[in-house]
Amino acid sequence: MDALSLLLICCKLLLIFSEFSFASDVLTSSQSLSDGNTLISKGGSFELGFFSPGSSENRYVGIWYKSIPVKTVVWVANRLKPINDSSGLLTINRTGNPVLTSPSIGIVWSASLNKEVQQTPVMLQLLDSGNLILRGEQDGDSENYFWQSFDYPSDTLLPGMKLGWDLKTGLERRVTSWKSSNDPSPGDLIWKIERQGNPELVMWKGSTKFYRTGPWNGVTFSASSIKPNPIFNSSFVSNEDELYYTYILADKAVFSRTLVNQTLSLHQRFVWSKATQSWELYTSVPRD
């Protein structure tokens, strides 16, 4: 066998190994994720990789549903700084911080670590909840995360995500619309918890308070049109450490998500229909 043939075989084996290695839910500090490769959560619910929204040619790193046929992006890393080619690379740097880089731009995005990584081998892992987490390689299923995407929502609130405040650290989790279907950069429609007085969910449109739910009454928000239902269960937590709203699905076989829609100026809840193979609108606020 000549040297050229051997080199070609080695290249093919390397390519096969690379593709195989990313049929995985984790990215370790010794690996990198390039455009065209993805991470897939262990149960196959979500996928992370590079994508171009709508008619845009810009490239972003995002998370979308893997197990449904309509590509639905639920989180975007580099909302503020797109990549204009396929040169993007997601890695974990020497200090344990996830970073997205491009040769033409440099650092495109990096995570804001909640805890200091102290000489601990870390890895990124995509969970079946849609949460991208940074944890120690030896931490197993511990929820001792150094960072998680659920703390930095885009336009979507998934089941189990918290909308509100970590009062110990001052971290606020709010949902902000995409500017358009072609541009995931933050729009001016914001869904958040107001802490003043009796806490409530409020939608801001620019500097205008556009919609409010009224305070929590123990079951739901007093002025909200969303009532107890068979799809999801809401809860509101208020203590000295945290102030947040969250929801869980009553049936784990159901896919449901909420988002803020810049174009329609609405907060919408969608439920996936297996019959029509499409997202169907379940509720929206404000109503006419």
Coordinates of C-alpha atoms in Angstrom, one line a residue:
M1 CA 0.0 0.0 0.0
D2 CA 1.5 3.4 -1.0
A3 CA 1.7 6.4 1.3
L4 CA -1.1 8.3 -0.5
S5 CA -3.6 5.4 -0.1
L6 CA -2.7 5.0 3.5
L7 CA -3.2 8.7 4.1
L8 CA -6.7 8.6 2.4
I9 CA -7.7 5.7 4.6
C10 CA -6.5 7.5 7.7
C11 CA -8.5 10.6 6.7
K12 CA -11.6 8.6 6.2
L13 CA -11.2 6.8 9.5
L14 CA -10.7 10.2 11.2
L15 CA -13.9 11.6 9.6
I16 CA -15.9 8.5 10.7
F17 CA -14.5 8.8 14.2
S18 CA -15.3 12.5 14.3
E19 CA -18.9 11.9 13.2
F20 CA -19.3 9.1 15.6
S21 CA -17.9 11.1 18.5
F22 CA -20.5 13.7 18.1
A23 CA -23.4 11.3 18.0
S24 CA -23.3 12.2 21.7
D25 CA -24.8 14.5 24.3
V26 CA -21.4 15.8 25.7
L27 CA -18.6 17.9 24.6
T28 CA -15.4 17.6 26.7
S29 CA -12.6 20.1 27.1
S30 CA -10.5 18.1 24.7
Q31 CA -13.1 18.2 21.9
S32 CA -14.5 20.9 19.6
L33 CA -17.8 21.2 17.8
S34 CA -17.6 22.5 14.2
D35 CA -20.3 23.6 11.9
G36 CA -22.0 20.5 10.5
N37 CA -21.6 18.5 13.7
T38 CA -24.2 18.4 16.6
L39 CA -24.8 17.2 20.1
I40 CA -28.0 15.2 20.7
S41 CA -29.5 14.7 24.1
K42 CA -29.4 11.2 25.5
G43 CA -33.1 10.5 24.9
G44 CA -33.1 12.2 21.5
S45 CA -35.4 15.1 22.5
F46 CA -33.1 18.0 21.6
E47 CA -30.2 18.8 19.3
L48 CA -27.5 21.5 19.5
G49 CA -25.5 22.8 16.5
F50 CA -25.1 25.5 14.0
F51 CA -28.1 26.8 12.0
S52 CA -29.2 29.7 9.8
P53 CA -32.6 31.2 10.6
G54 CA -35.2 31.8 7.9
S55 CA -33.7 33.2 4.8
S56 CA -30.5 34.4 6.6
E57 CA -27.1 33.0 5.7
N58 CA -25.7 34.0 9.1
R59 CA -24.7 31.1 11.3
Y60 CA -25.7 30.7 15.0
V61 CA -25.3 28.0 17.6
G62 CA -28.7 27.0 18.9
I63 CA -30.8 24.3 20.4
W64 CA -33.8 22.8 18.7
Y65 CA -36.2 19.9 19.0
K66 CA -34.7 16.8 17.6
S67 CA -37.7 14.5 17.8
I68 CA -40.2 16.5 15.8
P69 CA -40.0 17.1 12.0
V70 CA -40.3 20.9 12.1
K71 CA -37.0 22.6 13.1
T72 CA -38.0 24.7 16.1
V73 CA -35.1 26.6 17.7
V74 CA -35.6 27.2 21.4
W75 CA -32.3 28.8 22.4
V76 CA -29.5 30.7 20.7
A77 CA -26.0 31.3 22.1
N78 CA -24.6 34.1 19.8
R79 CA -27.8 36.2 19.4
L80 CA -25.7 39.4 19.3
K81 CA -22.9 38.3 17.1
P82 CA -23.6 36.0 14.1
I83 CA -21.0 34.2 12.1
N84 CA -21.0 34.9 8.3
D85 CA -19.5 31.6 7.3
S86 CA -19.1 28.0 8.4
S87 CA -15.8 28.5 10.3
G88 CA -17.4 28.6 13.8
L89 CA -16.0 26.4 16.5
L90 CA -17.5 25.6 19.9
T91 CA -14.9 24.7 22.6
I92 CA -14.2 24.8 26.3
N93 CA -11.2 27.0 26.9
R94 CA -8.3 26.5 29.4
T95 CA -10.3 28.2 32.2
G96 CA -13.3 25.9 31.7
N97 CA -15.4 28.5 30.0
P98 CA -17.5 27.5 26.9
V99 CA -16.5 29.7 24.0
L100 CA -17.6 30.1 20.4
T101 CA -14.9 31.4 18.0
S102 CA -14.4 32.2 14.4
P103 CA -11.1 32.9 12.6
S104 CA -12.4 36.1 11.0
I105 CA -14.1 37.4 14.2
G106 CA -12.3 35.9 17.2
I107 CA -14.5 35.3 20.2
V108 CA -18.1 35.3 19.1
W109 CA -19.7 34.2 22.4
S110 CA -18.7 32.9 25.8
A111 CA -20.7 31.7 28.7
S112 CA -21.1 33.7 31.9
L113 CA -20.1 31.2 34.6
N114 CA -22.1 31.3 37.8
K115 CA -19.3 29.4 39.7
E116 CA -15.6 29.4 39.4
V117 CA -14.1 26.3 37.8
Q118 CA -11.2 25.2 39.9
Q119 CA -8.8 22.8 38.1
T120 CA -11.7 20.5 37.4
P121 CA -12.1 18.8 34.0
V122 CA -15.5 20.0 32.8
M123 CA -17.8 19.2 29.9
L124 CA -20.9 20.6 28.2
Q125 CA -23.9 18.3 28.2
L126 CA -27.2 18.7 26.4
L127 CA -30.1 17.3 28.6
D128 CA -33.4 16.0 27.4
S129 CA -35.1 19.0 29.0
G130 CA -33.3 21.2 26.4
N131 CA -30.9 22.6 29.0
L132 CA -27.3 22.9 28.0
I133 CA -25.2 22.6 31.2
L134 CA -21.5 22.9 32.1
R135 CA -20.5 20.5 34.9
G136 CA -17.5 18.5 36.2
E137 CA -16.7 15.4 34.3
Q138 CA -16.9 13.4 37.5
D139 CA -20.1 15.0 38.8
G140 CA -22.4 12.4 37.3
D141 CA -26.1 13.4 37.5
S142 CA -25.5 16.0 40.1
E143 CA -27.2 19.4 39.5
N144 CA -24.0 21.2 40.7
Y145 CA -23.7 23.1 37.4
F146 CA -21.1 25.8 36.7
W147 CA -23.4 27.2 34.1
Q148 CA -26.7 26.4 32.3
S149 CA -28.5 27.8 29.3
F150 CA -31.8 27.8 31.2
D151 CA -30.4 30.8 33.1
Y152 CA -30.2 32.7 29.9
P153 CA -33.4 32.3 27.9
S154 CA -33.9 33.5 24.4
D155 CA -37.5 33.9 23.2
T156 CA -38.7 30.6 24.5
L157 CA -39.7 29.2 27.9
L158 CA -39.5 25.4 28.1
P159 CA -41.0 23.2 30.8
G160 CA -38.9 23.4 33.9
M161 CA -37.3 26.7 33.1
K162 CA -37.5 29.5 35.6
L163 CA -38.7 33.0 34.7
G164 CA -37.7 35.4 37.5
W165 CA -34.9 36.1 39.9
D166 CA -32.1 34.3 41.8
L167 CA -32.1 36.8 44.8
K168 CA -28.8 35.5 46.1
T169 CA -26.8 36.3 43.0
G170 CA -29.0 38.9 41.4
L171 CA -29.4 36.9 38.2
E172 CA -32.6 37.7 36.3
R173 CA -34.1 35.2 33.9
R174 CA -36.3 37.0 31.3
V175 CA -37.6 36.0 27.8
T176 CA -36.8 38.4 24.9
S177 CA -38.3 38.1 21.4
W178 CA -36.3 37.6 18.2
K179 CA -36.2 40.7 16.0
S180 CA -37.7 38.7 13.2
S181 CA -37.8 35.1 11.9
N182 CA -34.5 35.8 10.1
D183 CA -32.8 37.5 13.0
P184 CA -32.6 36.0 16.5
S185 CA -31.0 39.2 18.0
P186 CA -33.1 40.6 20.9
G187 CA -36.2 42.5 19.9
D188 CA -38.1 44.9 22.2
L189 CA -40.7 42.5 23.5
I190 CA -39.8 41.2 27.0
W191 CA -41.6 38.8 29.3
K192 CA -40.4 39.1 32.9
I193 CA -41.4 39.2 36.6
E194 CA -41.8 42.6 38.2
R195 CA -40.5 42.5 41.8
Q196 CA -42.1 45.7 43.0
G197 CA -45.2 45.4 45.2
N198 CA -47.0 42.2 44.6
P199 CA -44.9 40.3 42.0
E200 CA -46.5 39.6 38.7
L201 CA -45.6 38.6 35.1
V202 CA -45.3 41.7 32.8
M203 CA -44.8 42.1 29.1
W204 CA -42.8 45.1 28.1
K205 CA -42.8 46.5 24.6
G206 CA -39.8 48.9 24.5
S207 CA -40.4 51.2 27.4
T208 CA -44.1 50.5 27.6
K209 CA -45.7 48.1 30.0
F210 CA -47.8 46.2 27.4
Y211 CA -49.5 43.5 29.5
R212 CA -49.7 42.3 33.1
T213 CA -51.0 39.1 34.7
G214 CA -51.9 40.4 38.1
P215 CA -50.4 38.8 41.2
W216 CA -50.3 35.1 41.9
N217 CA -53.4 33.9 43.9
G218 CA -52.1 30.5 44.8
V219 CA -53.5 28.8 41.7
T220 CA -52.8 31.2 38.8
F221 CA -52.3 34.9 38.2
S222 CA -55.3 36.9 39.1
A223 CA -55.8 38.8 35.9
S224 CA -54.5 36.1 33.6
S225 CA -56.8 34.3 31.1
I226 CA -54.7 31.1 31.7
K227 CA -56.6 28.8 34.0
P228 CA -55.9 25.2 35.3
N229 CA -55.9 22.9 32.3
P230 CA -54.9 19.4 31.2
I231 CA -51.8 20.4 29.4
F232 CA -49.5 22.0 32.0
N233 CA -49.3 22.9 35.7
S234 CA -48.0 26.3 36.7
S235 CA -46.2 27.2 39.9
F236 CA -44.9 30.4 41.5
V237 CA -42.1 30.4 44.1
S238 CA -41.3 33.4 46.3
N239 CA -38.8 33.1 49.2
E240 CA -35.7 34.8 50.4
D241 CA -33.6 33.0 47.8
E242 CA -35.7 33.0 44.7
L243 CA -38.7 34.6 43.0
Y244 CA -39.8 32.8 39.8
Y245 CA -42.6 31.3 37.7
T246 CA -42.3 27.9 36.1
Y247 CA -44.5 25.2 34.6
I248 CA -44.3 21.5 34.0
L249 CA -46.2 19.3 31.5
A250 CA -49.0 17.1 32.9
D251 CA -48.2 14.5 30.2
K252 CA -44.5 14.1 29.4
A253 CA -45.4 12.7 25.9
V254 CA -46.8 16.2 25.0
F255 CA -44.6 18.9 23.5
S256 CA -45.5 22.5 24.6
R257 CA -43.6 25.7 24.7
T258 CA -44.2 29.4 25.2
L259 CA -42.6 32.3 23.4
V260 CA -42.8 36.0 22.9
N261 CA -43.6 37.0 19.3
Q262 CA -42.2 40.3 18.1
T263 CA -44.2 40.5 14.9
L264 CA -47.6 39.9 16.6
S265 CA -46.7 41.5 20.0
L266 CA -48.0 38.4 21.8
H267 CA -47.0 35.9 24.4
Q268 CA -48.0 32.6 22.9
R269 CA -48.3 28.9 24.0
F270 CA -48.0 26.2 21.4
V271 CA -48.7 22.5 21.6
W272 CA -47.4 20.0 19.1
S273 CA -50.1 18.1 17.2
K274 CA -49.1 14.6 16.2
A275 CA -52.2 14.4 14.0
T276 CA -51.3 17.5 11.9
Q277 CA -47.5 17.3 12.5
S278 CA -47.5 21.0 13.3
W279 CA -47.5 23.5 16.2
E280 CA -51.0 24.5 17.2
L281 CA -51.7 27.7 19.1
Y282 CA -53.1 26.9 22.6
T283 CA -53.3 30.3 24.2
S284 CA -52.0 33.9 23.6
V285 CA -52.0 37.1 25.5
P286 CA -52.9 39.9 25.4
R287 CA -56.3 39.1 23.9
D288 CA -58.2 41.5 21.7

